[in-house]
Amino acid sequence: MAASAATVLGRAGLRVDDLHVHLRQGALMRAVTPLLEAAGVRTALVMPNLRPPITSTAQALAYRDQLQALAPSVLFLMTLYLTPELTPDEVRKAAAAGIVGVKSYPRGVTTNSDSGIEDYDRYFPVFEAMQDAGLVLNLHGEVPSDADKGTCVLNAEERFLPQLERLHARFPRLRIVLEHASTRAAVDAVRRLGDTVAASITLHHLDLVVDHWAADPHNYCKPVAKFPDDRDALREVIKE
């Protein structure tokens, strides 16, 4: 959750939509969720990587009820976590219940992603059902670090982009959002793929570059901030 930026906007009297929030659970959920109203947030897209992850419609609705009780004026848009247990029938059930998307986490790349996926092909029936039902596929667009393949946090996003292109080619009507894009390569790919593919941009990627988190661990957050040219590309597309 970009709480600080939302707070600034809220104090300016603006109502904002935050389309990538982590509200967690337990005491942390109870502490941070009420801050959405104070920050002027009117709509929040809620990420499902809890412990255990939100993998069913019933879980998502129960979680939404908990959040709504803490911030009654906020519209919470719920997502499911893509796991092998998710079926086309559950996708259709989720769509009917107002769930808006399914979040994909490659295994091991970020917080609570140990239930993430390693092979997208096995989910093609789920993606087909999502395409027909109008659910959004929200992608954490990185591949796991692998020293033998020369993959690390700085190029993990760019090396994921062929997978994005393949999914779009296979499911051209499936709405896909590349979450928290952080590179010029990601911006170029989203532009190239057309109207059913979009990206979200996290505010700190408009400000930070690699030097900031290399020198200060408080600025470390995956996907990590990249190079000045990547930051420039994100700033340019925001201005448009």
mmCIF file of C-alpha atoms in Angstrom:
data_model
loop_
_atom_site.group_PDB
_atom_site.id
_atom_site.type_symbol
_atom_site.label_atom_id
_atom_site.label_comp_id
_atom_site.label_asym_id
_atom_site.label_seq_id
_atom_site.Cartn_x
_atom_site.Cartn_y
_atom_site.Cartn_z
ATOM 1 C CA MET A 1 0.000 0.000 0.000
ATOM 2 C CA ALA A 2 1.393 3.407 -0.965
ATOM 3 C CA ALA A 3 0.042 4.905 2.244
ATOM 4 C CA SER A 4 2.247 7.998 2.355
ATOM 5 C CA ALA A 5 1.371 9.158 -1.149
ATOM 6 C CA ALA A 6 -2.312 8.410 -0.648
ATOM 7 C CA THR A 7 -2.219 10.365 2.619
ATOM 8 C CA VAL A 8 -0.839 13.421 0.841
ATOM 9 C CA LEU A 9 -3.631 13.239 -1.730
ATOM 10 C CA GLY A 10 -6.229 12.642 0.965
ATOM 11 C CA ARG A 11 -5.119 15.710 2.869
ATOM 12 C CA ALA A 12 -5.519 17.674 -0.345
ATOM 13 C CA GLY A 13 -9.181 16.644 -0.376
ATOM 14 C CA LEU A 14 -8.823 14.182 -3.257
ATOM 15 C CA ARG A 15 -10.377 10.717 -3.371
ATOM 16 C CA VAL A 16 -8.041 8.156 -4.844
ATOM 17 C CA ASP A 17 -8.135 4.573 -6.079
ATOM 18 C CA ASP A 18 -5.282 2.368 -4.886
ATOM 19 C CA LEU A 19 -5.120 -0.603 -7.236
ATOM 20 C CA HIS A 20 -2.490 -2.609 -5.382
ATOM 21 C CA VAL A 21 -2.850 -2.871 -1.618
ATOM 22 C CA HIS A 22 -1.524 -5.397 0.884
ATOM 23 C CA LEU A 23 -3.642 -5.270 4.028
ATOM 24 C CA ARG A 24 -2.351 -8.545 5.498
ATOM 25 C CA GLN A 25 -4.204 -10.095 8.430
ATOM 26 C CA GLY A 26 -4.547 -10.095 12.199
ATOM 27 C CA ALA A 27 -3.158 -7.152 14.150
ATOM 28 C CA LEU A 28 -1.442 -5.644 11.119
ATOM 29 C CA MET A 29 -4.687 -5.717 9.122
ATOM 30 C CA ARG A 30 -6.531 -4.032 11.980
ATOM 31 C CA ALA A 31 -3.834 -1.358 12.213
ATOM 32 C CA VAL A 32 -3.460 -0.415 8.545
ATOM 33 C CA THR A 33 -6.905 -0.898 7.004
ATOM 34 C CA PRO A 34 -8.575 2.086 8.768
ATOM 35 C CA LEU A 35 -5.807 4.299 7.376
ATOM 36 C CA LEU A 36 -7.305 3.924 3.904
ATOM 37 C CA GLU A 37 -10.235 6.151 4.802
ATOM 38 C CA ALA A 38 -7.972 8.748 6.392
ATOM 39 C CA ALA A 39 -5.840 8.719 3.257
ATOM 40 C CA GLY A 40 -8.811 9.433 1.018
ATOM 41 C CA VAL A 41 -8.864 6.020 -0.651
ATOM 42 C CA ARG A 42 -12.261 5.183 -2.130
ATOM 43 C CA THR A 43 -11.408 1.932 -3.945
ATOM 44 C CA ALA A 44 -8.748 -0.645 -3.082
ATOM 45 C CA LEU A 45 -7.672 -3.679 -5.101
ATOM 46 C CA VAL A 46 -6.691 -6.194 -2.433
ATOM 47 C CA MET A 47 -3.822 -8.623 -2.951
ATOM 48 C CA PRO A 48 -4.453 -12.241 -1.842
ATOM 49 C CA ASN A 49 -1.022 -13.371 -0.630
ATOM 50 C CA LEU A 50 -1.963 -14.078 2.963
ATOM 51 C CA ARG A 51 -1.060 -17.136 5.055
ATOM 52 C CA PRO A 52 -2.837 -19.230 3.932
ATOM 53 C CA PRO A 53 -3.456 -17.498 0.579
ATOM 54 C CA ILE A 54 -6.925 -16.459 -0.574
ATOM 55 C CA THR A 55 -7.713 -19.236 -3.051
ATOM 56 C CA SER A 56 -11.515 -19.493 -2.998
ATOM 57 C CA THR A 57 -14.524 -17.250 -3.395
ATOM 58 C CA ALA A 58 -15.642 -17.990 0.164
ATOM 59 C CA GLN A 59 -12.263 -16.934 1.566
ATOM 60 C CA ALA A 60 -12.227 -13.734 -0.492
ATOM 61 C CA LEU A 61 -15.706 -12.728 0.624
ATOM 62 C CA ALA A 62 -14.921 -13.454 4.274
ATOM 63 C CA TYR A 63 -11.753 -11.365 4.014
ATOM 64 C CA ARG A 64 -13.681 -8.557 2.343
ATOM 65 C CA ASP A 65 -16.154 -8.554 5.243
ATOM 66 C CA GLN A 66 -13.300 -8.152 7.722
ATOM 67 C CA LEU A 67 -11.837 -5.252 5.754
ATOM 68 C CA GLN A 68 -15.218 -3.581 5.249
ATOM 69 C CA ALA A 69 -15.829 -3.599 8.987
ATOM 70 C CA LEU A 70 -12.560 -1.699 9.465
ATOM 71 C CA ALA A 71 -13.068 0.809 6.614
ATOM 72 C CA PRO A 72 -16.792 0.990 5.747
ATOM 73 C CA SER A 73 -16.491 3.761 3.148
ATOM 74 C CA VAL A 74 -13.913 1.942 0.997
ATOM 75 C CA LEU A 75 -14.893 -0.278 -1.927
ATOM 76 C CA PHE A 76 -12.723 -3.380 -1.661
ATOM 77 C CA LEU A 77 -12.086 -5.220 -4.931
ATOM 78 C CA MET A 78 -11.029 -8.778 -4.174
ATOM 79 C CA THR A 79 -8.693 -11.158 -5.962
ATOM 80 C CA LEU A 80 -7.839 -14.856 -5.747
ATOM 81 C CA TYR A 81 -4.370 -16.372 -5.563
ATOM 82 C CA LEU A 82 -3.530 -18.554 -8.565
ATOM 83 C CA THR A 83 -2.793 -22.083 -7.317
ATOM 84 C CA PRO A 84 -3.337 -25.590 -8.704
ATOM 85 C CA GLU A 85 -6.529 -25.795 -6.630
ATOM 86 C CA LEU A 86 -8.195 -23.019 -8.629
ATOM 87 C CA THR A 87 -10.632 -24.472 -11.166
ATOM 88 C CA PRO A 88 -12.664 -23.022 -14.050
ATOM 89 C CA ASP A 89 -15.818 -23.614 -11.991
ATOM 90 C CA GLU A 90 -14.383 -21.599 -9.101
ATOM 91 C CA VAL A 91 -13.463 -18.828 -11.547
ATOM 92 C CA ARG A 92 -17.066 -18.644 -12.724
ATOM 93 C CA LYS A 93 -18.285 -18.697 -9.117
ATOM 94 C CA ALA A 94 -15.872 -15.900 -8.225
ATOM 95 C CA ALA A 95 -17.003 -13.754 -11.131
ATOM 96 C CA ALA A 96 -20.647 -14.201 -10.146
ATOM 97 C CA ALA A 97 -19.790 -13.109 -6.591
ATOM 98 C CA GLY A 98 -18.048 -9.928 -7.725
ATOM 99 C CA ILE A 99 -14.426 -11.046 -7.411
ATOM 100 C CA VAL A 100 -12.540 -9.023 -10.014
ATOM 101 C CA GLY A 101 -9.275 -10.843 -10.653
ATOM 102 C CA VAL A 102 -6.742 -13.583 -10.050
ATOM 103 C CA LYS A 103 -3.208 -12.788 -8.940
ATOM 104 C CA SER A 104 -0.266 -14.817 -10.199
ATOM 105 C CA TYR A 105 2.947 -15.018 -8.198
ATOM 106 C CA PRO A 106 5.939 -16.925 -9.563
ATOM 107 C CA ARG A 107 7.137 -19.154 -6.764
ATOM 108 C CA GLY A 108 9.545 -17.524 -4.349
ATOM 109 C CA VAL A 109 9.907 -14.073 -5.895
ATOM 110 C CA THR A 110 8.187 -11.970 -3.230
ATOM 111 C CA THR A 111 6.382 -11.971 0.128
ATOM 112 C CA ASN A 112 4.235 -15.070 0.740
ATOM 113 C CA SER A 113 4.859 -16.442 -2.751
ATOM 114 C CA ASP A 114 5.861 -19.930 -1.653
ATOM 115 C CA SER A 115 2.494 -21.121 -3.017
ATOM 116 C CA GLY A 116 3.246 -19.465 -6.345
ATOM 117 C CA ILE A 117 3.393 -21.123 -9.745
ATOM 118 C CA GLU A 118 6.191 -22.519 -11.856
ATOM 119 C CA ASP A 119 4.371 -23.549 -15.054
ATOM 120 C CA TYR A 120 1.719 -21.384 -16.693
ATOM 121 C CA ASP A 121 0.594 -24.001 -19.211
ATOM 122 C CA ARG A 122 -1.233 -26.053 -16.602
ATOM 123 C CA TYR A 123 -3.483 -23.043 -15.932
ATOM 124 C CA PHE A 124 -4.697 -22.580 -19.490
ATOM 125 C CA PRO A 125 -8.211 -23.902 -18.669
ATOM 126 C CA VAL A 126 -8.387 -21.392 -15.800
ATOM 127 C CA PHE A 127 -7.254 -18.550 -18.069
ATOM 128 C CA GLU A 128 -9.843 -19.572 -20.647
ATOM 129 C CA ALA A 129 -12.565 -19.391 -17.996
ATOM 130 C CA MET A 130 -11.244 -16.021 -16.795
ATOM 131 C CA GLN A 131 -11.278 -14.689 -20.345
ATOM 132 C CA ASP A 132 -14.907 -15.737 -20.779
ATOM 133 C CA ALA A 133 -15.977 -14.496 -17.335
ATOM 134 C CA GLY A 134 -14.205 -11.137 -17.606
ATOM 135 C CA LEU A 135 -11.814 -11.598 -14.701
ATOM 136 C CA VAL A 136 -8.449 -9.845 -14.814
ATOM 137 C CA LEU A 137 -5.161 -11.725 -14.613
ATOM 138 C CA ASN A 138 -2.880 -9.691 -12.336
ATOM 139 C CA LEU A 139 0.715 -10.739 -12.906
ATOM 140 C CA HIS A 140 3.669 -10.295 -10.624
ATOM 141 C CA GLY A 141 5.987 -10.092 -13.596
ATOM 142 C CA GLU A 142 9.306 -11.535 -12.488
ATOM 143 C CA VAL A 143 11.093 -14.853 -12.818
ATOM 144 C CA PRO A 144 12.940 -16.366 -9.851
ATOM 145 C CA SER A 145 16.595 -15.512 -9.437
ATOM 146 C CA ASP A 146 18.889 -18.183 -10.832
ATOM 147 C CA ALA A 147 22.658 -17.672 -10.793
ATOM 148 C CA ASP A 148 23.220 -20.426 -13.333
ATOM 149 C CA LYS A 149 20.983 -18.579 -15.812
ATOM 150 C CA GLY A 150 22.308 -15.137 -14.941
ATOM 151 C CA THR A 151 18.959 -14.035 -13.496
ATOM 152 C CA CYS A 152 18.799 -11.632 -10.564
ATOM 153 C CA VAL A 153 16.458 -8.970 -9.191
ATOM 154 C CA LEU A 154 17.691 -6.427 -11.731
ATOM 155 C CA ASN A 155 16.704 -8.411 -14.841
ATOM 156 C CA ALA A 156 13.963 -10.667 -13.418
ATOM 157 C CA GLU A 157 11.162 -8.484 -14.824
ATOM 158 C CA GLU A 158 12.609 -8.179 -18.316
ATOM 159 C CA ARG A 159 13.093 -11.947 -18.482
ATOM 160 C CA PHE A 160 9.433 -12.461 -17.571
ATOM 161 C CA LEU A 161 8.148 -10.421 -20.520
ATOM 162 C CA PRO A 162 8.228 -13.276 -23.082
ATOM 163 C CA GLN A 163 5.786 -15.102 -20.804
ATOM 164 C CA LEU A 164 3.500 -12.079 -20.829
ATOM 165 C CA GLU A 165 3.617 -11.974 -24.616
ATOM 166 C CA ARG A 166 2.898 -15.708 -24.853
ATOM 167 C CA LEU A 167 -0.114 -15.488 -22.543
ATOM 168 C CA HIS A 168 -1.527 -12.583 -24.504
ATOM 169 C CA ALA A 169 -1.064 -14.412 -27.810
ATOM 170 C CA ARG A 170 -2.833 -17.480 -26.438
ATOM 171 C CA PHE A 171 -5.660 -15.540 -24.743
ATOM 172 C CA PRO A 172 -6.081 -12.274 -26.660
ATOM 173 C CA ARG A 173 -9.359 -11.354 -24.912
ATOM 174 C CA LEU A 174 -8.011 -11.989 -21.416
ATOM 175 C CA ARG A 175 -7.450 -8.723 -19.620
ATOM 176 C CA ILE A 176 -3.951 -8.766 -18.135
ATOM 177 C CA VAL A 177 -2.299 -6.279 -15.792
ATOM 178 C CA LEU A 178 1.462 -6.393 -15.358
ATOM 179 C CA GLU A 179 1.679 -5.298 -11.744
ATOM 180 C CA HIS A 180 4.185 -2.684 -10.549
ATOM 181 C CA ALA A 181 6.083 -2.361 -13.840
ATOM 182 C CA SER A 182 9.607 -1.142 -13.151
ATOM 183 C CA THR A 183 11.494 -1.154 -16.474
ATOM 184 C CA ARG A 184 11.467 0.526 -19.863
ATOM 185 C CA ALA A 185 11.231 -2.945 -21.392
ATOM 186 C CA ALA A 186 7.959 -3.552 -19.533
ATOM 187 C CA VAL A 187 6.523 -0.223 -20.685
ATOM 188 C CA ASP A 188 7.442 -1.025 -24.290
ATOM 189 C CA ALA A 189 5.916 -4.518 -24.076
ATOM 190 C CA VAL A 190 2.618 -3.269 -22.673
ATOM 191 C CA ARG A 191 2.404 -0.605 -25.365
ATOM 192 C CA ARG A 192 3.036 -3.215 -28.041
ATOM 193 C CA LEU A 193 0.451 -5.729 -26.837
ATOM 194 C CA GLY A 194 -2.653 -3.602 -27.184
ATOM 195 C CA ASP A 195 -5.797 -2.690 -25.286
ATOM 196 C CA THR A 196 -6.280 -5.868 -23.236
ATOM 197 C CA VAL A 197 -2.847 -5.584 -21.599
ATOM 198 C CA ALA A 198 -2.077 -2.864 -19.069
ATOM 199 C CA ALA A 199 0.388 -2.156 -16.292
ATOM 200 C CA SER A 200 0.290 -0.615 -12.871
ATOM 201 C CA ILE A 201 3.100 1.608 -11.635
ATOM 202 C CA THR A 202 4.064 1.918 -7.995
ATOM 203 C CA LEU A 203 4.918 5.399 -6.801
ATOM 204 C CA HIS A 204 8.351 4.564 -5.441
ATOM 205 C CA HIS A 205 9.439 3.404 -8.902
ATOM 206 C CA LEU A 206 8.839 6.962 -10.101
ATOM 207 C CA ASP A 207 11.314 8.245 -7.525
ATOM 208 C CA LEU A 208 13.943 5.620 -6.706
ATOM 209 C CA VAL A 209 16.723 3.926 -8.654
ATOM 210 C CA VAL A 210 19.058 1.087 -7.745
ATOM 211 C CA ASP A 211 21.434 3.351 -5.836
ATOM 212 C CA HIS A 212 18.708 4.216 -3.326
ATOM 213 C CA TRP A 213 18.090 0.669 -2.144
ATOM 214 C CA ALA A 214 21.696 -0.451 -2.522
ATOM 215 C CA ALA A 215 22.621 2.202 0.032
ATOM 216 C CA ASP A 216 19.511 1.932 2.236
ATOM 217 C CA PRO A 217 17.653 -1.348 2.874
ATOM 218 C CA HIS A 218 14.492 0.577 3.769
ATOM 219 C CA ASN A 219 14.145 1.308 0.044
ATOM 220 C CA TYR A 220 14.331 -2.380 -0.920
ATOM 221 C CA CYS A 221 11.007 -3.706 -2.212
ATOM 222 C CA LYS A 222 10.403 -6.205 -5.017
ATOM 223 C CA PRO A 223 10.353 -5.572 -7.838
ATOM 224 C CA VAL A 224 13.358 -3.454 -6.970
ATOM 225 C CA ALA A 225 13.857 0.010 -8.395
ATOM 226 C CA LYS A 226 16.032 -0.228 -11.495
ATOM 227 C CA PHE A 227 18.159 2.208 -13.521
ATOM 228 C CA PRO A 228 17.627 5.917 -14.222
ATOM 229 C CA ASP A 229 16.531 5.145 -17.802
ATOM 230 C CA ASP A 230 13.841 2.797 -16.467
ATOM 231 C CA ARG A 231 12.613 5.461 -14.089
ATOM 232 C CA ASP A 232 12.518 7.941 -16.964
ATOM 233 C CA ALA A 233 10.349 5.571 -19.002
ATOM 234 C CA LEU A 234 7.854 5.245 -16.151
ATOM 235 C CA ARG A 235 7.738 8.996 -15.666
ATOM 236 C CA GLU A 236 7.196 9.544 -19.370
ATOM 237 C CA VAL A 237 4.235 7.187 -19.571
ATOM 238 C CA ILE A 238 2.657 8.720 -16.461
ATOM 239 C CA LYS A 239 2.867 12.174 -18.059
ATOM 240 C CA GLU A 240 0.981 10.866 -21.086
#
